[in-house]
Coordinates of N, CA and C in Angstrom, one line a residue:
M20 N 0.8 -1.2 0.0 CA 0.0 0.0 0.0 C 0.9 1.3 0.0
T21 N 0.5 2.2 -0.8 CA 1.2 3.5 -0.8 C 0.6 4.5 0.1
A22 N 1.2 5.7 0.2 CA 0.7 6.8 1.0 C -0.7 7.2 0.4
G23 N -1.6 7.4 1.3 CA -2.9 7.9 0.8 C -3.9 6.7 0.5
E24 N -3.4 5.5 0.6 CA -4.2 4.3 0.3 C -4.6 3.7 1.6
R25 N -5.8 3.1 1.6 CA -6.2 2.2 2.8 C -7.0 1.1 2.2
E26 N -6.9 -0.1 2.9 CA -7.6 -1.3 2.5 C -8.7 -1.5 3.5
I27 N -9.9 -1.9 3.0 CA -11.0 -2.2 3.8 C -11.4 -3.6 3.6
Q28 N -11.3 -4.5 4.6 CA -11.6 -5.9 4.5 C -13.1 -6.1 4.9
L29 N -13.7 -6.8 4.0 CA -15.1 -7.2 4.3 C -15.3 -8.7 4.2
P30 N -16.3 -9.3 4.9 CA -16.6 -10.7 4.7 C -17.0 -10.9 3.2
G31 N -16.2 -11.7 2.5 CA -16.5 -12.0 1.1 C -16.1 -10.9 0.2
G32 N -15.1 -10.1 0.6 CA -14.6 -9.1 -0.3 C -13.6 -8.1 0.3
A33 N -13.1 -7.2 -0.5 CA -12.2 -6.2 0.0 C -12.2 -5.0 -0.9
L34 N -11.9 -3.8 -0.3 CA -11.9 -2.5 -1.0 C -10.5 -1.9 -0.8
I35 N -10.1 -1.1 -1.8 CA -8.9 -0.3 -1.7 C -9.4 1.2 -2.0
Y36 N -9.1 2.1 -1.1 CA -9.5 3.5 -1.3 C -8.3 4.4 -1.3
Q37 N -8.2 5.2 -2.3 CA -7.1 6.2 -2.5 C -7.7 7.5 -2.7
A38 N -7.5 8.5 -1.8 CA -8.2 9.8 -1.9 C -7.7 10.6 -3.0
D39 N -6.4 10.5 -3.4 CA -5.8 11.4 -4.4 C -5.3 10.7 -5.6
F40 N -6.2 9.9 -6.2 CA -5.8 9.1 -7.3 C -5.7 9.9 -8.6
V41 N -6.6 10.9 -8.8 CA -6.6 11.7 -10.0 C -5.7 12.9 -9.9
P42 N -4.7 13.1 -10.8 CA -3.8 14.2 -10.6 C -4.4 15.6 -10.7
A43 N -5.3 15.8 -11.6 CA -6.0 17.1 -11.8 C -7.5 16.9 -11.8
P44 N -8.1 16.7 -10.7 CA -9.5 16.3 -10.7 C -10.5 17.4 -11.2
D45 N -10.1 18.7 -11.0 CA -11.0 19.8 -11.5 C -11.0 19.8 -13.0
Q46 N -9.9 19.6 -13.6 CA -9.8 19.5 -15.1 C -10.5 18.3 -15.6
L47 N -10.4 17.2 -15.0 CA -11.1 16.0 -15.5 C -12.6 16.2 -15.4
F48 N -13.1 16.7 -14.3 CA -14.5 16.9 -14.2 C -15.0 17.8 -15.3
Q49 N -14.3 18.9 -15.6 CA -14.8 19.8 -16.6 C -14.7 19.2 -18.0
Q50 N -13.7 18.4 -18.3 CA -13.6 17.8 -19.6 C -14.7 16.8 -19.8
L51 N -15.0 16.0 -18.8 CA -16.0 15.0 -18.9 C -17.4 15.6 -19.0
R52 N -17.6 16.6 -18.1 CA -18.9 17.3 -18.1 C -19.2 17.9 -19.5
D53 N -18.2 18.5 -20.1 CA -18.5 19.3 -21.3 C -18.3 18.6 -22.6
H54 N -17.6 17.4 -22.6 CA -17.3 16.8 -23.8 C -17.8 15.3 -24.0
V55 N -18.3 14.8 -22.9 CA -18.9 13.4 -23.0 C -20.4 13.5 -23.6
M56 N -20.8 12.6 -24.4 CA -22.2 12.6 -24.9 C -23.0 11.9 -23.8
W57 N -23.7 12.7 -23.0 CA -24.5 12.2 -21.9 C -25.9 11.8 -22.4
Q58 N -26.5 10.7 -21.8 CA -27.8 10.3 -22.1 C -28.6 10.1 -20.8
Q59 N -29.9 10.1 -20.9 CA -30.8 9.8 -19.8 C -31.8 8.8 -20.2
P60 N -31.4 7.5 -20.2 CA -32.4 6.4 -20.6 C -33.6 6.3 -19.7
M61 N -34.6 5.7 -20.2 CA -35.8 5.4 -19.4 C -35.6 4.1 -18.7
L62 N -36.1 4.0 -17.4 CA -35.9 2.8 -16.6 C -37.2 2.3 -16.1
Q63 N -37.5 1.0 -16.2 CA -38.7 0.4 -15.8 C -38.6 -0.1 -14.4
V64 N -39.4 0.4 -13.5 CA -39.4 -0.1 -12.1 C -40.9 -0.4 -11.7
F65 N -41.1 -1.6 -11.4 CA -42.5 -2.1 -11.0 C -43.5 -1.7 -12.1
G66 N -43.1 -1.9 -13.3 CA -44.1 -1.7 -14.4 C -44.2 -0.3 -14.9
R67 N -43.5 0.6 -14.3 CA -43.6 2.0 -14.7 C -42.3 2.5 -15.3
W68 N -42.4 3.3 -16.3 CA -41.2 3.9 -16.9 C -40.9 5.3 -16.4
S69 N -39.7 5.6 -16.1 CA -39.3 6.9 -15.7 C -37.9 7.2 -16.0
P70 N -37.5 8.4 -16.1 CA -36.1 8.7 -16.5 C -35.1 8.3 -15.4
T71 N -34.0 7.8 -15.9 CA -32.9 7.4 -14.9 C -32.5 8.6 -14.1
P72 N -32.4 8.5 -12.8 CA -32.1 9.7 -11.9 C -30.6 10.1 -11.9
R73 N -30.1 10.2 -13.1 CA -28.7 10.6 -13.4 C -28.5 10.5 -14.9
L74 N -27.4 11.1 -15.4 CA -27.1 11.0 -16.8 C -26.0 9.9 -16.9
V75 N -25.9 9.2 -18.0 CA -25.0 8.1 -18.2 C -24.3 8.2 -19.5
S76 N -23.2 7.5 -19.6 CA -22.5 7.3 -20.9 C -21.6 6.1 -20.7
F77 N -21.6 5.3 -21.8 CA -20.8 4.0 -21.8 C -19.7 4.2 -22.9
V78 N -18.5 4.1 -22.5 CA -17.3 4.2 -23.4 C -16.5 3.0 -23.3
G79 N -15.7 2.7 -24.3 CA -14.8 1.6 -24.3 C -14.2 1.3 -25.6
D80 N -13.6 0.1 -25.7 CA -13.0 -0.4 -26.9 C -14.1 -0.6 -28.0
D81 N -13.6 -0.6 -29.3 CA -14.6 -0.7 -30.4 C -15.4 -2.0 -30.3
G82 N -16.7 -1.9 -30.6 CA -17.5 -3.0 -30.7 C -18.1 -3.6 -29.5
L83 N -17.9 -3.0 -28.3 CA -18.4 -3.5 -27.1 C -19.9 -3.1 -26.9
S84 N -20.6 -4.0 -26.3 CA -22.0 -3.8 -25.9 C -22.3 -4.3 -24.5
Y85 N -23.0 -3.5 -23.7 CA -23.2 -3.8 -22.3 C -24.7 -3.6 -22.0
R86 N -25.3 -4.7 -21.4 CA -26.7 -4.6 -21.1 C -26.9 -4.6 -19.6
Y87 N -27.6 -3.6 -19.0 CA -27.8 -3.6 -17.6 C -29.1 -2.8 -17.4
S88 N -29.9 -3.1 -16.4 CA -31.1 -2.5 -16.0 C -32.1 -2.4 -17.2
G89 N -32.1 -3.5 -18.0 CA -33.0 -3.6 -19.2 C -32.6 -2.7 -20.4
Q90 N -31.4 -2.1 -20.3 CA -31.0 -1.2 -21.4 C -29.7 -1.8 -22.1
Q91 N -29.7 -1.6 -23.4 CA -28.5 -2.0 -24.2 C -27.7 -0.8 -24.5
H92 N -26.4 -0.8 -24.2 CA -25.5 0.3 -24.4 C -24.3 -0.1 -25.3
D93 N -24.2 0.6 -26.4 CA -23.0 0.3 -27.3 C -21.9 1.3 -27.0
S94 N -20.7 0.9 -27.0 CA -19.6 1.7 -26.5 C -19.3 2.9 -27.5
M95 N -19.1 4.0 -26.9 CA -18.6 5.2 -27.6 C -17.1 5.2 -27.4
P96 N -16.3 5.9 -28.2 CA -14.9 5.9 -28.1 C -14.4 6.5 -26.7
W97 N -13.3 6.0 -26.2 CA -12.7 6.4 -25.0 C -12.4 7.9 -25.1
P98 N -12.9 8.7 -24.1 CA -12.4 10.1 -24.0 C -10.9 10.2 -23.7
D99 N -10.2 11.1 -24.4 CA -8.7 11.1 -24.1 C -8.4 11.3 -22.7
A100 N -9.3 12.0 -21.9 CA -9.1 12.3 -20.5 C -9.0 11.1 -19.7
L101 N -9.6 10.0 -20.1 CA -9.7 8.8 -19.3 C -8.5 7.8 -19.6
L102 N -7.8 8.0 -20.6 CA -6.7 7.1 -21.0 C -5.6 7.0 -20.0
P103 N -5.2 8.2 -19.4 CA -4.1 8.1 -18.4 C -4.6 7.3 -17.1
L104 N -5.9 7.5 -16.7 CA -6.4 6.7 -15.6 C -6.4 5.2 -15.9
K105 N -6.9 4.9 -17.1 CA -6.9 3.5 -17.5 C -5.5 2.9 -17.5
A106 N -4.5 3.6 -17.9 CA -3.1 3.1 -17.9 C -2.6 3.0 -16.5
A107 N -3.0 4.0 -15.6 CA -2.5 3.9 -14.2 C -3.1 2.7 -13.5
L108 N -4.3 2.4 -13.8 CA -4.9 1.2 -13.1 C -4.2 -0.1 -13.6
A109 N -3.8 -0.1 -14.8 CA -3.1 -1.3 -15.4 C -1.7 -1.4 -14.7
D110 N -1.0 -0.2 -14.7 CA 0.4 -0.2 -14.1 C 0.4 -0.5 -12.7
K111 N -0.5 0.1 -11.9 CA -0.4 -0.1 -10.4 C -1.0 -1.4 -9.9
Y112 N -2.1 -1.8 -10.5 CA -2.9 -2.9 -10.0 C -2.9 -4.1 -10.9
G113 N -2.4 -4.0 -12.1 CA -2.4 -5.0 -13.1 C -3.8 -5.3 -13.7
L114 N -4.7 -4.3 -13.6 CA -6.1 -4.5 -14.1 C -6.3 -3.9 -15.5
L115 N -6.6 -4.8 -16.4 CA -6.8 -4.3 -17.8 C -8.3 -4.2 -18.1
F116 N -8.8 -2.9 -18.1 CA -10.2 -2.6 -18.4 C -10.4 -2.3 -19.8
N117 N -11.5 -2.7 -20.4 CA -11.8 -2.4 -21.8 C -13.0 -1.5 -21.9
C118 N -13.6 -1.0 -20.8 CA -14.8 -0.1 -20.9 C -14.9 0.6 -19.6
A119 N -15.8 1.6 -19.6 CA -16.2 2.3 -18.4 C -17.6 2.8 -18.5
L120 N -18.3 2.8 -17.5 CA -19.6 3.3 -17.4 C -19.5 4.6 -16.6
L121 N -20.0 5.7 -17.1 CA -19.9 7.0 -16.5 C -21.3 7.4 -16.0
N122 N -21.3 8.0 -14.8 CA -22.6 8.5 -14.3 C -22.4 10.0 -13.8
Y123 N -23.3 10.8 -14.3 CA -23.2 12.2 -14.0 C -24.4 12.6 -13.0
Y124 N -24.0 12.8 -11.8 CA -25.0 13.2 -10.8 C -25.1 14.7 -10.7
R125 N -26.1 15.3 -11.3 CA -26.2 16.7 -11.5 C -26.3 17.5 -10.2
D126 N -27.0 16.9 -9.2 CA -27.1 17.5 -7.9 C -27.5 16.4 -6.9
G127 N -27.8 16.7 -5.7 CA -28.1 15.7 -4.6 C -29.3 14.9 -4.9
K128 N -30.2 15.3 -5.8 CA -31.4 14.5 -6.1 C -31.1 13.3 -7.0
D129 N -30.0 13.4 -7.8 CA -29.6 12.3 -8.6 C -29.0 11.2 -7.7
C130 N -29.2 10.0 -8.0 CA -28.9 8.9 -7.1 C -28.7 7.6 -7.9
M131 N -28.3 6.5 -7.2 CA -28.2 5.2 -7.7 C -28.7 4.2 -6.6
G132 N -29.7 3.4 -7.0 CA -30.3 2.4 -6.1 C -29.4 1.2 -5.8
W133 N -29.8 0.4 -4.9 CA -29.0 -0.8 -4.5 C -28.9 -1.8 -5.6
H134 N -27.7 -2.2 -5.8 CA -27.4 -3.2 -6.9 C -26.0 -3.8 -6.7
S135 N -25.7 -4.8 -7.4 CA -24.3 -5.4 -7.5 C -24.0 -5.3 -9.0
D136 N -22.7 -5.1 -9.3 CA -22.2 -5.2 -10.7 C -21.9 -6.6 -11.0
N137 N -22.9 -7.4 -11.2 CA -22.7 -8.8 -11.4 C -23.4 -9.3 -12.7
E138 N -23.4 -8.5 -13.7 CA -23.9 -8.9 -15.0 C -23.1 -10.0 -15.6
R139 N -23.7 -10.9 -16.4 CA -22.9 -12.0 -16.9 C -21.7 -11.6 -17.8
E140 N -21.9 -10.5 -18.5 CA -20.8 -10.0 -19.3 C -19.5 -9.6 -18.6
L141 N -19.6 -9.4 -17.2 CA -18.5 -9.1 -16.4 C -17.7 -10.3 -15.9
G142 N -18.2 -11.5 -16.1 CA -17.6 -12.7 -15.6 C -18.0 -13.0 -14.2
P143 N -17.6 -14.1 -13.7 CA -18.1 -14.6 -12.4 C -17.6 -13.8 -11.2
S144 N -16.5 -13.1 -11.3 CA -16.0 -12.4 -10.1 C -15.2 -11.1 -10.5
P145 N -15.9 -10.1 -10.9 CA -15.2 -8.9 -11.5 C -14.5 -8.0 -10.5
A146 N -13.5 -7.3 -10.9 CA -12.9 -6.2 -10.2 C -13.5 -4.9 -10.9
I147 N -14.0 -3.9 -10.0 CA -14.5 -2.7 -10.5 C -13.7 -1.5 -9.9
A148 N -13.2 -0.6 -10.7 CA -12.5 0.5 -10.3 C -13.4 1.8 -10.5
S149 N -13.7 2.4 -9.4 CA -14.6 3.5 -9.4 C -13.9 4.8 -9.0
V150 N -13.8 5.7 -10.0 CA -13.1 7.0 -9.8 C -14.2 8.1 -9.7
S151 N -14.0 9.0 -8.8 CA -15.0 10.1 -8.5 C -14.3 11.5 -8.6
V152 N -15.0 12.4 -9.3 CA -14.6 13.8 -9.4 C -15.9 14.6 -9.2
G153 N -15.7 15.7 -8.5 CA -16.8 16.6 -8.2 C -17.2 16.5 -6.7
E154 N -18.4 16.8 -6.4 CA -18.9 16.8 -5.0 C -18.7 15.5 -4.3
C155 N -18.2 15.5 -3.1 CA -18.1 14.3 -2.2 C -19.5 13.8 -1.9
R156 N -19.7 12.5 -2.1 CA -20.9 11.8 -1.8 C -20.6 10.5 -1.0
D157 N -21.6 10.1 -0.2 CA -21.4 8.9 0.6 C -21.8 7.7 -0.3
F158 N -21.0 6.7 -0.3 CA -21.2 5.4 -1.0 C -21.5 4.4 0.0
R159 N -22.6 3.7 -0.2 CA -23.1 2.8 0.8 C -23.0 1.4 0.3
L160 N -22.6 0.5 1.2 CA -22.6 -1.0 0.9 C -23.4 -1.7 2.0
R161 N -24.1 -2.8 1.5 CA -24.8 -3.7 2.4 C -24.6 -5.1 1.9
P162 N -24.8 -6.1 2.8 CA -24.6 -7.5 2.4 C -25.7 -7.9 1.4
S163 N -25.4 -8.6 0.4 CA -26.4 -9.2 -0.6 C -27.2 -10.2 0.2
P164 N -28.5 -10.4 -0.2 CA -29.3 -11.3 0.5 C -28.8 -12.8 0.5
K165 N -28.1 -13.2 -0.5 CA -27.6 -14.6 -0.6 C -26.1 -14.7 -0.5
G166 N -25.5 -13.6 0.0 CA -24.0 -13.7 0.1 C -23.6 -14.2 1.5
C167 N -22.3 -14.3 1.6 CA -21.7 -14.8 2.9 C -21.6 -13.7 4.0
A168 N -21.9 -12.5 3.7 CA -21.8 -11.4 4.6 C -23.0 -11.1 5.4
A169 N -24.0 -12.0 5.3 CA -25.3 -11.7 6.0 C -25.1 -11.4 7.5
G170 N -25.8 -10.3 7.9 CA -25.7 -9.9 9.3 C -24.6 -8.9 9.6
H171 N -23.7 -8.6 8.6 CA -22.7 -7.6 8.8 C -23.4 -6.2 8.6
P172 N -23.0 -5.3 9.4 CA -23.6 -3.9 9.3 C -23.3 -3.2 8.0
P173 N -24.1 -2.3 7.5 CA -23.8 -1.6 6.3 C -22.5 -0.8 6.5
V174 N -21.9 -0.4 5.4 CA -20.6 0.3 5.4 C -20.8 1.6 4.5
S175 N -20.3 2.7 5.0 CA -20.4 4.0 4.3 C -19.0 4.5 4.1
I176 N -18.7 5.0 2.8 CA -17.4 5.6 2.5 C -17.7 6.9 1.8
A177 N -17.0 7.9 2.2 CA -17.1 9.2 1.6 C -16.2 9.2 0.4
L178 N -16.7 9.3 -0.8 CA -15.9 9.3 -2.1 C -15.6 10.8 -2.4
E179 N -14.3 11.1 -2.2 CA -13.8 12.5 -2.3 C -13.5 12.8 -3.7
H180 N -13.4 14.1 -4.0 CA -13.0 14.6 -5.3 C -11.6 14.1 -5.7
G181 N -11.6 13.3 -6.8 CA -10.3 12.8 -7.3 C -9.9 11.4 -6.7
S182 N -10.9 10.8 -6.1 CA -10.6 9.5 -5.4 C -10.8 8.3 -6.2
L183 N -10.2 7.2 -5.8 CA -10.4 5.8 -6.4 C -11.0 4.9 -5.3
L184 N -12.0 4.2 -5.6 CA -12.5 3.0 -4.8 C -12.4 1.8 -5.7
L185 N -11.5 0.9 -5.3 CA -11.3 -0.4 -6.1 C -12.0 -1.5 -5.3
M186 N -13.1 -2.1 -6.0 CA -13.8 -3.2 -5.4 C -13.2 -4.5 -5.9
L187 N -12.5 -5.2 -5.1 CA -11.8 -6.4 -5.5 C -12.8 -7.6 -5.5
P188 N -12.5 -8.7 -6.3 CA -13.2 -9.9 -6.2 C -13.1 -10.5 -4.8
P189 N -14.1 -11.2 -4.3 CA -15.4 -11.4 -4.9 C -16.5 -10.5 -4.4
T190 N -16.2 -9.2 -4.1 CA -17.1 -8.3 -3.5 C -18.5 -8.2 -4.1
Q191 N -18.5 -8.3 -5.4 CA -19.8 -8.1 -6.1 C -20.7 -9.3 -5.9
S192 N -20.1 -10.5 -5.5 CA -20.9 -11.6 -5.2 C -21.6 -11.6 -3.8
H193 N -21.1 -10.8 -2.9 CA -21.6 -10.8 -1.5 C -22.1 -9.4 -1.0
W194 N -21.9 -8.4 -1.8 CA -22.3 -7.0 -1.4 C -23.0 -6.3 -2.5
Q195 N -24.0 -5.4 -2.0 CA -24.6 -4.5 -2.9 C -24.1 -3.1 -2.5
H196 N -24.3 -2.1 -3.5 CA -23.9 -0.8 -3.2 C -24.9 0.2 -3.8
S197 N -24.9 1.4 -3.3 CA -25.8 2.5 -3.7 C -25.2 3.8 -3.5
L198 N -25.8 4.8 -4.1 CA -25.4 6.2 -3.9 C -26.7 6.9 -3.6
P199 N -27.1 7.2 -2.3 CA -28.4 7.7 -1.9 C -28.5 9.2 -2.2
K200 N -29.7 9.7 -2.3 CA -30.0 11.1 -2.4 C -29.4 11.9 -1.2
R201 N -29.0 13.1 -1.5 CA -28.5 13.9 -0.4 C -28.8 15.4 -0.7
A202 N -29.4 16.1 0.2 CA -29.8 17.5 0.0 C -28.6 18.4 -0.2
K203 N -28.8 19.4 -1.0 CA -27.9 20.5 -1.2 C -26.5 20.0 -1.5
R204 N -26.4 19.1 -2.5 CA -25.1 18.6 -3.0 C -24.9 19.1 -4.4
G205 N -23.7 19.3 -4.8 CA -23.4 19.8 -6.1 C -23.1 18.6 -7.1
P206 N -22.7 18.9 -8.3 CA -22.5 17.9 -9.3 C -21.3 17.0 -9.0
R207 N -21.4 15.8 -9.5 CA -20.4 14.8 -9.4 C -20.4 13.9 -10.6
I208 N -19.2 13.4 -11.0 CA -19.1 12.4 -12.1 C -18.4 11.2 -11.5
N209 N -18.9 10.1 -11.8 CA -18.3 8.8 -11.4 C -17.9 8.0 -12.6
I210 N -16.7 7.4 -12.6 CA -16.3 6.6 -13.7 C -16.0 5.2 -13.2
T211 N -16.8 4.2 -13.6 CA -16.5 2.8 -13.2 C -15.9 2.0 -14.3
F212 N -14.6 1.7 -14.1 CA -13.9 0.9 -15.1 C -14.2 -0.6 -15.0
R213 N -14.5 -1.2 -16.1 CA -14.9 -2.6 -16.1 C -14.2 -3.4 -17.2
Q214 N -14.2 -4.7 -17.1 CA -13.7 -5.6 -18.1 C -14.8 -6.5 -18.6
L215 N -15.3 -6.2 -19.8 CA -16.3 -7.0 -20.4 C -15.7 -8.2 -21.1
I216 N -16.3 -9.4 -20.9 CA -15.9 -10.6 -21.5 C -16.5 -10.7 -22.9
R217 N -15.8 -10.7 -24.0 CA -16.3 -10.7 -25.3 C -16.8 -12.1 -25.7

């Protein structure tokens, strides 16, 4: 572990948090906010369709397609601003990612419900690297209903401007995570690097 890093051990998983992973977080936020092609797909919940409570973009290598929450997403080209982060994750952790899902939380009303990143395209035990720029928001984790961590109390981590949260295998098999609504919060962009199995 290097300075600024801390490891969080969980039953059935582990996290690595680094507060200062992004060298120029203000610049990265502005580049992504202004130059990424953001979308707001419709989401079906309990038979009703409503706009996703955040903006999204899926980027990656040519020809990738990712299906989650009932939506099919075809990859757009990598933004130049993300390539140094992708390379840093490969150099430091040996993780080779071929895509990233970006979420733009415009204010504290934008959120993400409870879920695990366990789609079949990610393989049986994926690593997920989550980079945050913008407003600090609390990231919540709770045991999955059928995982080995049942009975463990929920965990909350403040994701700071420029931070990295690395969710190591097999965390997605035993834990769910969310980003709850929070009043009077400013904009935030989250980049989750993933490896899709072709």
